[in-house]
Every structure is written in C-alpha cells, then in structure tokens.
Amino acid sequence: ISSLSFGTCVCSSAFCLLSAFTVMLYLIMYLWLLGADVRLRYKDPNRKRPYKIPGGYFGMWCVAGIGMLGSLFAIFVGFFPPVQLPFKLEFYVGFLGSGVILALILPQIIYGMRKPSWKRKAREHYNVK
C-alpha cells in the first residue's frame, strides 16, 4: 500500500518522509534477496529446493535482473520529493540518504560488538566448527 502512494503523497509531511524511508529499506532488502537467489543457485546448484524459477540460469537471471533494475529505479526515484512536501530538496535527500546509511551500518556495528560468548553459542546451536 505504501509503495502505491510512494510518488504521490497527499499526507502529512512526516508520514510521507518516513514512508519513503521505509520503502527504500524494503527495496534494499529485495536487492539482497534477489542477489542471494543468484548466489545460492551457483553455490549449490544440485540442492533440492521447494521452488525453482523456471528457465534455468537464464530464467533466474531474467527474474533477478528485472527485479533488481526495478528496485534500483524505485530507489533512485525515491530521492525526488513530491511537490506537495514543504521540505527543501537538500533536507529530503539528506534525511533519506543518512537514514538509509545509518539503518544499514548500525546492525553491522552491533554485530561486530557482540560478546564472545554469543559467538560460541551460535556456533554450538548451528553445529559449526
């Protein structure tokens, strides 16, 4: 629903800004998801999977490529604010850009600062040596 109103906001300014921010984060997740599909298909091609995209590698690249291009285009368009918003372009782009970068970097920082005991528990849980 939020992606339908992505380009035309007739809502409050704060909601519209946060909606655009959320849509961008979802689109980045789709980029990772489609990239992981391609990577896993090459990494372990003989694994039995519940669903495979028809058409072999060509079909997979077509679906993933179209999805990635569409996501990248939507992210690009998302940096252009609707004319109804009272924000200046610099603020809008700065808020979205810094918010997306922070949302991508912060989990990595938290993961890097985890306790050593957490690492052992994860290895034991997943039987990793």
mmCIF file of N, CA and C in Angstrom:
data_model
loop_
_atom_site.group_PDB
_atom_site.id
_atom_site.type_symbol
_atom_site.label_atom_id
_atom_site.label_comp_id
_atom_site.label_asym_id
_atom_site.label_seq_id
_atom_site.Cartn_x
_atom_site.Cartn_y
_atom_site.Cartn_z
ATOM 1 N N ILE A 1 0.836 -1.183 0.000
ATOM 2 C CA ILE A 1 0.000 0.000 0.000
ATOM 3 C C ILE A 1 0.879 1.242 0.000
ATOM 4 N N SER A 2 1.958 1.201 0.806
ATOM 5 C CA SER A 2 2.807 2.396 0.865
ATOM 6 C C SER A 2 3.529 2.626 -0.451
ATOM 7 N N SER A 3 3.829 1.559 -1.201
ATOM 8 C CA SER A 3 4.506 1.763 -2.480
ATOM 9 C C SER A 3 3.567 2.369 -3.517
ATOM 10 N N LEU A 4 2.261 2.182 -3.368
ATOM 11 C CA LEU A 4 1.317 2.800 -4.296
ATOM 12 C C LEU A 4 1.272 4.312 -4.113
ATOM 13 N N SER A 5 1.445 4.760 -2.882
ATOM 14 C CA SER A 5 1.432 6.200 -2.626
ATOM 15 C C SER A 5 2.837 6.774 -2.581
ATOM 16 N N PHE A 6 3.816 6.027 -3.085
ATOM 17 C CA PHE A 6 5.219 6.423 -2.980
ATOM 18 C C PHE A 6 5.492 7.712 -3.738
ATOM 19 N N GLY A 7 4.951 7.864 -4.925
ATOM 20 C CA GLY A 7 5.241 9.046 -5.727
ATOM 21 C C GLY A 7 4.292 10.199 -5.498
ATOM 22 N N THR A 8 3.121 9.932 -4.971
ATOM 23 C CA THR A 8 2.134 10.996 -4.781
ATOM 24 C C THR A 8 1.690 11.013 -3.326
ATOM 25 N N CYS A 9 2.249 11.903 -2.578
ATOM 26 C CA CYS A 9 1.905 11.992 -1.157
ATOM 27 C C CYS A 9 0.906 13.114 -0.938
ATOM 28 N N VAL A 10 -0.239 12.761 -0.455
ATOM 29 C CA VAL A 10 -1.205 13.757 -0.009
ATOM 30 C C VAL A 10 -1.434 13.511 1.482
ATOM 31 N N CYS A 11 -0.359 13.331 2.173
ATOM 32 C CA CYS A 11 -0.416 13.001 3.587
ATOM 33 C C CYS A 11 0.399 14.028 4.361
ATOM 34 N N SER A 12 0.497 13.813 5.641
ATOM 35 C CA SER A 12 1.326 14.727 6.421
ATOM 36 C C SER A 12 2.780 14.557 6.013
ATOM 37 N N SER A 13 3.540 15.594 6.175
ATOM 38 C CA SER A 13 4.925 15.605 5.704
ATOM 39 C C SER A 13 5.777 14.550 6.393
ATOM 40 N N ALA A 14 5.645 14.427 7.690
ATOM 41 C CA ALA A 14 6.460 13.459 8.428
ATOM 42 C C ALA A 14 6.122 12.037 8.014
ATOM 43 N N PHE A 15 4.839 11.742 7.860
ATOM 44 C CA PHE A 15 4.442 10.401 7.442
ATOM 45 C C PHE A 15 4.962 10.095 6.048
ATOM 46 N N CYS A 16 4.888 11.050 5.173
ATOM 47 C CA CYS A 16 5.362 10.850 3.807
ATOM 48 C C CYS A 16 6.865 10.598 3.785
ATOM 49 N N LEU A 17 7.606 11.340 4.568
ATOM 50 C CA LEU A 17 9.054 11.169 4.638
ATOM 51 C C LEU A 17 9.408 9.799 5.209
ATOM 52 N N LEU A 18 8.750 9.399 6.274
ATOM 53 C CA LEU A 18 9.016 8.091 6.870
ATOM 54 C C LEU A 18 8.547 6.955 5.969
ATOM 55 N N SER A 19 7.475 7.177 5.235
ATOM 56 C CA SER A 19 7.009 6.172 4.285
ATOM 57 C C SER A 19 8.031 5.958 3.173
ATOM 58 N N ALA A 20 8.589 7.031 2.653
ATOM 59 C CA ALA A 20 9.624 6.916 1.621
ATOM 60 C C ALA A 20 10.856 6.206 2.174
ATOM 61 N N PHE A 21 11.221 6.516 3.413
ATOM 62 C CA PHE A 21 12.360 5.868 4.062
ATOM 63 C C PHE A 21 12.122 4.362 4.193
ATOM 64 N N THR A 22 10.930 3.979 4.629
ATOM 65 C CA THR A 22 10.594 2.569 4.798
ATOM 66 C C THR A 22 10.600 1.835 3.466
ATOM 67 N N VAL A 23 10.044 2.449 2.442
ATOM 68 C CA VAL A 23 10.024 1.823 1.116
ATOM 69 C C VAL A 23 11.442 1.600 0.617
ATOM 70 N N MET A 24 12.330 2.555 0.843
ATOM 71 C CA MET A 24 13.723 2.382 0.406
ATOM 72 C C MET A 24 14.391 1.220 1.123
ATOM 73 N N LEU A 25 14.142 1.075 2.414
ATOM 74 C CA LEU A 25 14.723 -0.051 3.146
ATOM 75 C C LEU A 25 14.184 -1.379 2.625
ATOM 76 N N TYR A 26 12.907 -1.431 2.316
ATOM 77 C CA TYR A 26 12.339 -2.655 1.752
ATOM 78 C C TYR A 26 12.940 -2.962 0.382
ATOM 79 N N LEU A 27 13.136 -1.949 -0.423
ATOM 80 C CA LEU A 27 13.719 -2.171 -1.746
ATOM 81 C C LEU A 27 15.157 -2.661 -1.646
ATOM 82 N N ILE A 28 15.904 -2.163 -0.670
ATOM 83 C CA ILE A 28 17.270 -2.657 -0.460
ATOM 84 C C ILE A 28 17.228 -4.120 -0.036
ATOM 85 N N MET A 29 16.261 -4.482 0.799
ATOM 86 C CA MET A 29 16.108 -5.880 1.194
ATOM 87 C C MET A 29 15.824 -6.750 -0.027
ATOM 88 N N TYR A 30 15.010 -6.264 -0.955
ATOM 89 C CA TYR A 30 14.736 -7.025 -2.174
ATOM 90 C C TYR A 30 15.980 -7.171 -3.035
ATOM 91 N N LEU A 31 16.828 -6.151 -3.077
ATOM 92 C CA LEU A 31 18.093 -6.278 -3.806
ATOM 93 C C LEU A 31 18.932 -7.405 -3.214
ATOM 94 N N TRP A 32 19.033 -7.454 -1.893
ATOM 95 C CA TRP A 32 19.794 -8.517 -1.231
ATOM 96 C C TRP A 32 19.155 -9.879 -1.483
ATOM 97 N N LEU A 33 17.835 -9.940 -1.415
ATOM 98 C CA LEU A 33 17.126 -11.195 -1.614
ATOM 99 C C LEU A 33 17.359 -11.742 -3.018
ATOM 100 N N LEU A 34 17.235 -10.895 -4.014
ATOM 101 C CA LEU A 34 17.439 -11.338 -5.398
ATOM 102 C C LEU A 34 18.898 -11.704 -5.649
ATOM 103 N N GLY A 35 19.817 -10.947 -5.072
ATOM 104 C CA GLY A 35 21.235 -11.286 -5.196
ATOM 105 C C GLY A 35 21.563 -12.612 -4.518
ATOM 106 N N ALA A 36 20.946 -12.865 -3.378
ATOM 107 C CA ALA A 36 21.167 -14.130 -2.673
ATOM 108 C C ALA A 36 20.629 -15.298 -3.483
ATOM 109 N N ASP A 37 19.524 -15.106 -4.176
ATOM 110 C CA ASP A 37 18.972 -16.162 -5.023
ATOM 111 C C ASP A 37 19.973 -16.561 -6.103
ATOM 112 N N VAL A 38 20.554 -15.580 -6.753
ATOM 113 C CA VAL A 38 21.539 -15.857 -7.803
ATOM 114 C C VAL A 38 22.761 -16.547 -7.200
ATOM 115 N N ARG A 39 23.251 -16.017 -6.099
ATOM 116 C CA ARG A 39 24.461 -16.578 -5.475
ATOM 117 C C ARG A 39 24.243 -18.016 -5.020
ATOM 118 N N LEU A 40 23.122 -18.282 -4.375
ATOM 119 C CA LEU A 40 22.868 -19.628 -3.871
ATOM 120 C C LEU A 40 22.635 -20.625 -4.998
ATOM 121 N N ARG A 41 22.065 -20.180 -6.093
ATOM 122 C CA ARG A 41 21.858 -21.090 -7.223
ATOM 123 C C ARG A 41 23.187 -21.541 -7.800
ATOM 124 N N TYR A 42 24.181 -20.655 -7.825
ATOM 125 C CA TYR A 42 25.504 -21.028 -8.325
ATOM 126 C C TYR A 42 26.312 -21.780 -7.267
ATOM 127 N N LYS A 43 26.147 -21.407 -6.014
ATOM 128 C CA LYS A 43 26.942 -22.008 -4.946
ATOM 129 C C LYS A 43 26.577 -23.475 -4.729
ATOM 130 N N ASP A 44 25.303 -23.795 -4.777
ATOM 131 C CA ASP A 44 24.849 -25.169 -4.552
ATOM 132 C C ASP A 44 23.733 -25.494 -5.552
ATOM 133 N N PRO A 45 24.101 -25.748 -6.823
ATOM 134 C CA PRO A 45 23.076 -25.908 -7.856
ATOM 135 C C PRO A 45 22.268 -27.199 -7.753
ATOM 136 N N ASN A 46 22.783 -28.216 -7.092
ATOM 137 C CA ASN A 46 22.096 -29.510 -7.055
ATOM 138 C C ASN A 46 21.217 -29.703 -5.830
ATOM 139 N N ARG A 47 21.138 -28.712 -4.983
ATOM 140 C CA ARG A 47 20.312 -28.828 -3.778
ATOM 141 C C ARG A 47 18.836 -28.857 -4.157
ATOM 142 N N LYS A 48 18.107 -29.730 -3.496
ATOM 143 C CA LYS A 48 16.662 -29.816 -3.704
ATOM 144 C C LYS A 48 16.022 -28.611 -3.032
ATOM 145 N N ARG A 49 15.296 -27.819 -3.816
ATOM 146 C CA ARG A 49 14.666 -26.606 -3.303
ATOM 147 C C ARG A 49 13.149 -26.722 -3.455
ATOM 148 N N PRO A 50 12.404 -26.086 -2.556
ATOM 149 C CA PRO A 50 10.943 -26.176 -2.661
ATOM 150 C C PRO A 50 10.405 -25.530 -3.937
ATOM 151 N N TYR A 51 11.100 -24.530 -4.439
ATOM 152 C CA TYR A 51 10.659 -23.872 -5.666
ATOM 153 C C TYR A 51 11.879 -23.375 -6.418
ATOM 154 N N LYS A 52 11.868 -23.585 -7.731
ATOM 155 C CA LYS A 52 12.932 -23.075 -8.592
ATOM 156 C C LYS A 52 12.290 -22.235 -9.683
ATOM 157 N N ILE A 53 12.912 -21.127 -9.989
ATOM 158 C CA ILE A 53 12.417 -20.282 -11.071
ATOM 159 C C ILE A 53 12.589 -21.045 -12.376
ATOM 160 N N PRO A 54 11.538 -21.187 -13.172
ATOM 161 C CA PRO A 54 11.663 -21.924 -14.433
ATOM 162 C C PRO A 54 12.609 -21.227 -15.407
ATOM 163 N N GLY A 55 13.201 -21.999 -16.289
ATOM 164 C CA GLY A 55 14.077 -21.436 -17.310
ATOM 165 C C GLY A 55 15.544 -21.573 -16.990
ATOM 166 N N GLY A 56 15.877 -22.299 -15.927
ATOM 167 C CA GLY A 56 17.280 -22.499 -15.579
ATOM 168 C C GLY A 56 17.955 -21.200 -15.170
ATOM 169 N N TYR A 57 19.248 -21.114 -15.512
ATOM 170 C CA TYR A 57 20.010 -19.917 -15.141
ATOM 171 C C TYR A 57 19.508 -18.680 -15.886
ATOM 172 N N PHE A 58 19.090 -18.860 -17.136
ATOM 173 C CA PHE A 58 18.587 -17.716 -17.906
ATOM 174 C C PHE A 58 17.332 -17.136 -17.256
ATOM 175 N N GLY A 59 16.399 -17.996 -16.885
ATOM 176 C CA GLY A 59 15.177 -17.533 -16.230
ATOM 177 C C GLY A 59 15.451 -16.862 -14.904
ATOM 178 N N MET A 60 16.406 -17.448 -14.154
ATOM 179 C CA MET A 60 16.759 -16.863 -12.866
ATOM 180 C C MET A 60 17.362 -15.473 -13.052
ATOM 181 N N TRP A 61 18.282 -15.338 -14.027
ATOM 182 C CA TRP A 61 18.902 -14.037 -14.273
ATOM 183 C C TRP A 61 17.880 -13.018 -14.772
ATOM 184 N N CYS A 62 16.920 -13.466 -15.579
ATOM 185 C CA CYS A 62 15.882 -12.534 -16.058
ATOM 186 C C CYS A 62 15.038 -12.019 -14.896
ATOM 187 N N VAL A 63 14.557 -12.929 -14.070
ATOM 188 C CA VAL A 63 13.712 -12.526 -12.943
ATOM 189 C C VAL A 63 14.499 -11.654 -11.962
ATOM 190 N N ALA A 64 15.706 -12.105 -11.601
ATOM 191 C CA ALA A 64 16.514 -11.335 -10.652
ATOM 192 C C ALA A 64 16.946 -10.003 -11.252
ATOM 193 N N GLY A 65 17.304 -9.997 -12.528
ATOM 194 C CA GLY A 65 17.736 -8.759 -13.176
ATOM 195 C C GLY A 65 16.624 -7.729 -13.262
ATOM 196 N N ILE A 66 15.438 -8.178 -13.671
ATOM 197 C CA ILE A 66 14.300 -7.257 -13.758
ATOM 198 C C ILE A 66 13.932 -6.737 -12.363
ATOM 199 N N GLY A 67 13.942 -7.625 -11.380
ATOM 200 C CA GLY A 67 13.640 -7.205 -10.009
ATOM 201 C C GLY A 67 14.653 -6.215 -9.468
ATOM 202 N N MET A 68 15.937 -6.474 -9.748
ATOM 203 C CA MET A 68 16.979 -5.561 -9.267
ATOM 204 C C MET A 68 16.912 -4.213 -9.973
ATOM 205 N N LEU A 69 16.709 -4.237 -11.286
ATOM 206 C CA LEU A 69 16.601 -2.973 -12.020
ATOM 207 C C LEU A 69 15.395 -2.164 -11.548
ATOM 208 N N GLY A 70 14.276 -2.847 -11.343
ATOM 209 C CA GLY A 70 13.090 -2.159 -10.841
ATOM 210 C C GLY A 70 13.306 -1.569 -9.460
ATOM 211 N N SER A 71 13.977 -2.324 -8.596
ATOM 212 C CA SER A 71 14.260 -1.828 -7.245
ATOM 213 C C SER A 71 15.212 -0.643 -7.276
ATOM 214 N N LEU A 72 16.266 -0.739 -8.089
ATOM 215 C CA LEU A 72 17.215 0.375 -8.200
ATOM 216 C C LEU A 72 16.541 1.624 -8.756
ATOM 217 N N PHE A 73 15.668 1.441 -9.751
ATOM 218 C CA PHE A 73 14.953 2.585 -10.314
ATOM 219 C C PHE A 73 14.043 3.224 -9.265
ATOM 220 N N ALA A 74 13.348 2.390 -8.493
ATOM 221 C CA ALA A 74 12.451 2.926 -7.463
ATOM 222 C C ALA A 74 13.237 3.645 -6.364
ATOM 223 N N ILE A 75 14.414 3.124 -6.009
ATOM 224 C CA ILE A 75 15.250 3.813 -5.018
ATOM 225 C C ILE A 75 15.690 5.162 -5.569
ATOM 226 N N PHE A 76 16.091 5.182 -6.832
ATOM 227 C CA PHE A 76 16.510 6.436 -7.470
ATOM 228 C C PHE A 76 15.372 7.453 -7.482
ATOM 229 N N VAL A 77 14.195 7.020 -7.894
ATOM 230 C CA VAL A 77 13.034 7.915 -7.954
ATOM 231 C C VAL A 77 12.638 8.379 -6.550
ATOM 232 N N GLY A 78 12.873 7.526 -5.554
ATOM 233 C CA GLY A 78 12.519 7.871 -4.180
ATOM 234 C C GLY A 78 13.271 9.064 -3.625
ATOM 235 N N PHE A 79 14.398 9.419 -4.240
ATOM 236 C CA PHE A 79 15.163 10.573 -3.763
ATOM 237 C C PHE A 79 14.644 11.895 -4.333
ATOM 238 N N PHE A 80 13.602 11.841 -5.142
ATOM 239 C CA PHE A 80 12.970 13.063 -5.640
ATOM 240 C C PHE A 80 11.691 13.290 -4.840
ATOM 241 N N PRO A 81 11.634 14.343 -4.051
ATOM 242 C CA PRO A 81 10.468 14.538 -3.186
ATOM 243 C C PRO A 81 9.230 14.946 -3.983
ATOM 244 N N PRO A 82 8.056 14.525 -3.513
ATOM 245 C CA PRO A 82 6.821 15.003 -4.124
ATOM 246 C C PRO A 82 6.705 16.519 -3.957
ATOM 247 N N VAL A 83 6.042 17.156 -4.893
ATOM 248 C CA VAL A 83 5.947 18.621 -4.861
ATOM 249 C C VAL A 83 5.098 19.115 -3.689
ATOM 250 N N GLN A 84 4.256 18.253 -3.120
ATOM 251 C CA GLN A 84 3.397 18.669 -2.012
ATOM 252 C C GLN A 84 4.166 18.855 -0.706
ATOM 253 N N LEU A 85 5.356 18.290 -0.612
ATOM 254 C CA LEU A 85 6.108 18.383 0.640
ATOM 255 C C LEU A 85 6.738 19.760 0.795
ATOM 256 N N PRO A 86 6.725 20.287 2.007
ATOM 257 C CA PRO A 86 7.307 21.613 2.232
ATOM 258 C C PRO A 86 8.828 21.583 2.427
ATOM 259 N N PHE A 87 9.443 20.398 2.343
ATOM 260 C CA PHE A 87 10.883 20.279 2.582
ATOM 261 C C PHE A 87 11.681 20.735 1.379
ATOM 262 N N LYS A 88 12.876 21.239 1.660
ATOM 263 C CA LYS A 88 13.811 21.540 0.581
ATOM 264 C C LYS A 88 14.426 20.224 0.112
ATOM 265 N N LEU A 89 14.868 20.214 -1.124
ATOM 266 C CA LEU A 89 15.453 19.011 -1.712
ATOM 267 C C LEU A 89 16.646 18.520 -0.896
ATOM 268 N N GLU A 90 17.484 19.430 -0.433
ATOM 269 C CA GLU A 90 18.680 19.047 0.318
ATOM 270 C C GLU A 90 18.313 18.320 1.612
ATOM 271 N N PHE A 91 17.305 18.823 2.310
ATOM 272 C CA PHE A 91 16.886 18.176 3.552
ATOM 273 C C PHE A 91 16.309 16.797 3.263
ATOM 274 N N TYR A 92 15.457 16.711 2.258
ATOM 275 C CA TYR A 92 14.798 15.450 1.916
ATOM 276 C C TYR A 92 15.827 14.383 1.557
ATOM 277 N N VAL A 93 16.740 14.718 0.655
ATOM 278 C CA VAL A 93 17.766 13.761 0.227
ATOM 279 C C VAL A 93 18.714 13.454 1.382
ATOM 280 N N GLY A 94 19.080 14.461 2.147
ATOM 281 C CA GLY A 94 19.969 14.241 3.287
ATOM 282 C C GLY A 94 19.355 13.339 4.341
ATOM 283 N N PHE A 95 18.072 13.569 4.637
ATOM 284 C CA PHE A 95 17.395 12.739 5.629
ATOM 285 C C PHE A 95 17.300 11.301 5.155
ATOM 286 N N LEU A 96 16.832 11.109 3.925
ATOM 287 C CA LEU A 96 16.693 9.745 3.413
ATOM 288 C C LEU A 96 18.043 9.058 3.267
ATOM 289 N N GLY A 97 19.010 9.765 2.703
ATOM 290 C CA GLY A 97 20.329 9.165 2.493
ATOM 291 C C GLY A 97 21.010 8.789 3.797
ATOM 292 N N SER A 98 21.028 9.721 4.742
ATOM 293 C CA SER A 98 21.679 9.418 6.022
ATOM 294 C C SER A 98 20.897 8.370 6.804
ATOM 295 N N GLY A 99 19.588 8.396 6.707
ATOM 296 C CA GLY A 99 18.785 7.382 7.397
ATOM 297 C C GLY A 99 19.012 5.990 6.849
ATOM 298 N N VAL A 100 19.073 5.877 5.530
ATOM 299 C CA VAL A 100 19.318 4.572 4.913
ATOM 300 C C VAL A 100 20.722 4.080 5.261
ATOM 301 N N ILE A 101 21.707 4.955 5.174
ATOM 302 C CA ILE A 101 23.084 4.557 5.506
ATOM 303 C C ILE A 101 23.174 4.128 6.972
ATOM 304 N N LEU A 102 22.558 4.886 7.862
ATOM 305 C CA LEU A 102 22.565 4.532 9.282
ATOM 306 C C LEU A 102 21.852 3.197 9.519
ATOM 307 N N ALA A 103 20.734 2.994 8.848
ATOM 308 C CA ALA A 103 19.986 1.749 9.015
ATOM 309 C C ALA A 103 20.756 0.546 8.481
ATOM 310 N N LEU A 104 21.650 0.752 7.535
ATOM 311 C CA LEU A 104 22.455 -0.344 7.005
ATOM 312 C C LEU A 104 23.720 -0.584 7.826
ATOM 313 N N ILE A 105 24.285 0.465 8.393
ATOM 314 C CA ILE A 105 25.555 0.338 9.120
ATOM 315 C C ILE A 105 25.344 -0.056 10.581
ATOM 316 N N LEU A 106 24.320 0.467 11.226
ATOM 317 C CA LEU A 106 24.111 0.227 12.653
ATOM 318 C C LEU A 106 24.031 -1.264 13.013
ATOM 319 N N PRO A 107 23.292 -2.097 12.293
ATOM 320 C CA PRO A 107 23.291 -3.531 12.640
ATOM 321 C C PRO A 107 24.670 -4.177 12.513
ATOM 322 N N GLN A 108 25.470 -3.715 11.555
ATOM 323 C CA GLN A 108 26.819 -4.270 11.404
ATOM 324 C C GLN A 108 27.700 -3.895 12.599
ATOM 325 N N ILE A 109 27.540 -2.686 13.095
ATOM 326 C CA ILE A 109 28.298 -2.252 14.273
ATOM 327 C C ILE A 109 27.890 -3.076 15.491
ATOM 328 N N ILE A 110 26.597 -3.255 15.673
ATOM 329 C CA ILE A 110 26.109 -4.053 16.803
ATOM 330 C C ILE A 110 26.604 -5.490 16.685
ATOM 331 N N TYR A 111 26.570 -6.040 15.492
ATOM 332 C CA TYR A 111 27.050 -7.410 15.272
ATOM 333 C C TYR A 111 28.543 -7.520 15.562
ATOM 334 N N GLY A 112 29.310 -6.527 15.176
ATOM 335 C CA GLY A 112 30.745 -6.538 15.429
ATOM 336 C C GLY A 112 31.098 -6.390 16.899
ATOM 337 N N MET A 113 30.217 -5.789 17.685
ATOM 338 C CA MET A 113 30.486 -5.563 19.108
ATOM 339 C C MET A 113 29.871 -6.640 19.999
ATOM 340 N N ARG A 114 29.399 -7.724 19.417
ATOM 341 C CA ARG A 114 28.756 -8.753 20.228
ATOM 342 C C ARG A 114 29.768 -9.422 21.157
ATOM 343 N N LYS A 115 29.266 -9.992 22.220
ATOM 344 C CA LYS A 115 30.119 -10.644 23.207
ATOM 345 C C LYS A 115 30.690 -11.938 22.628
ATOM 346 N N PRO A 116 31.904 -12.304 23.024
ATOM 347 C CA PRO A 116 32.471 -13.574 22.546
ATOM 348 C C PRO A 116 31.623 -14.786 22.932
ATOM 349 N N SER A 117 30.940 -14.718 24.057
ATOM 350 C CA SER A 117 30.096 -15.853 24.465
ATOM 351 C C SER A 117 28.932 -16.056 23.496
ATOM 352 N N TRP A 118 28.454 -14.985 22.880
ATOM 353 C CA TRP A 118 27.374 -15.115 21.905
ATOM 354 C C TRP A 118 27.858 -15.863 20.675
ATOM 355 N N LYS A 119 29.107 -15.646 20.299
ATOM 356 C CA LYS A 119 29.656 -16.331 19.130
ATOM 357 C C LYS A 119 29.704 -17.833 19.376
ATOM 358 N N ARG A 120 30.132 -18.242 20.567
ATOM 359 C CA ARG A 120 30.210 -19.671 20.884
ATOM 360 C C ARG A 120 28.829 -20.308 20.865
ATOM 361 N N LYS A 121 27.854 -19.634 21.440
ATOM 362 C CA LYS A 121 26.501 -20.187 21.472
ATOM 363 C C LYS A 121 25.944 -20.364 20.069
ATOM 364 N N ALA A 122 26.222 -19.418 19.187
ATOM 365 C CA ALA A 122 25.730 -19.528 17.815
ATOM 366 C C ALA A 122 26.392 -20.698 17.108
ATOM 367 N N ARG A 123 27.701 -20.876 17.319
ATOM 368 C CA ARG A 123 28.403 -21.997 16.686
ATOM 369 C C ARG A 123 27.856 -23.330 17.187
ATOM 370 N N GLU A 124 27.622 -23.416 18.486
ATOM 371 C CA GLU A 124 27.084 -24.654 19.049
ATOM 372 C C GLU A 124 25.672 -24.915 18.541
ATOM 373 N N HIS A 125 24.882 -23.876 18.438
ATOM 374 C CA HIS A 125 23.495 -24.037 18.004
ATOM 375 C C HIS A 125 23.411 -24.542 16.565
ATOM 376 N N TYR A 126 24.274 -24.028 15.692
ATOM 377 C CA TYR A 126 24.229 -24.406 14.285
ATOM 378 C C TYR A 126 25.242 -25.496 13.936
ATOM 379 N N ASN A 127 25.897 -26.082 14.944
ATOM 380 C CA ASN A 127 26.886 -27.145 14.745
ATOM 381 C C ASN A 127 27.997 -26.729 13.799
ATOM 382 N N VAL A 128 28.516 -25.525 13.981
ATOM 383 C CA VAL A 128 29.608 -25.009 13.165
ATOM 384 C C VAL A 128 30.895 -25.177 13.949
ATOM 385 N N LYS A 129 31.937 -25.647 13.279
ATOM 386 C CA LYS A 129 33.231 -25.839 13.953
ATOM 387 C C LYS A 129 34.115 -24.650 13.769
#
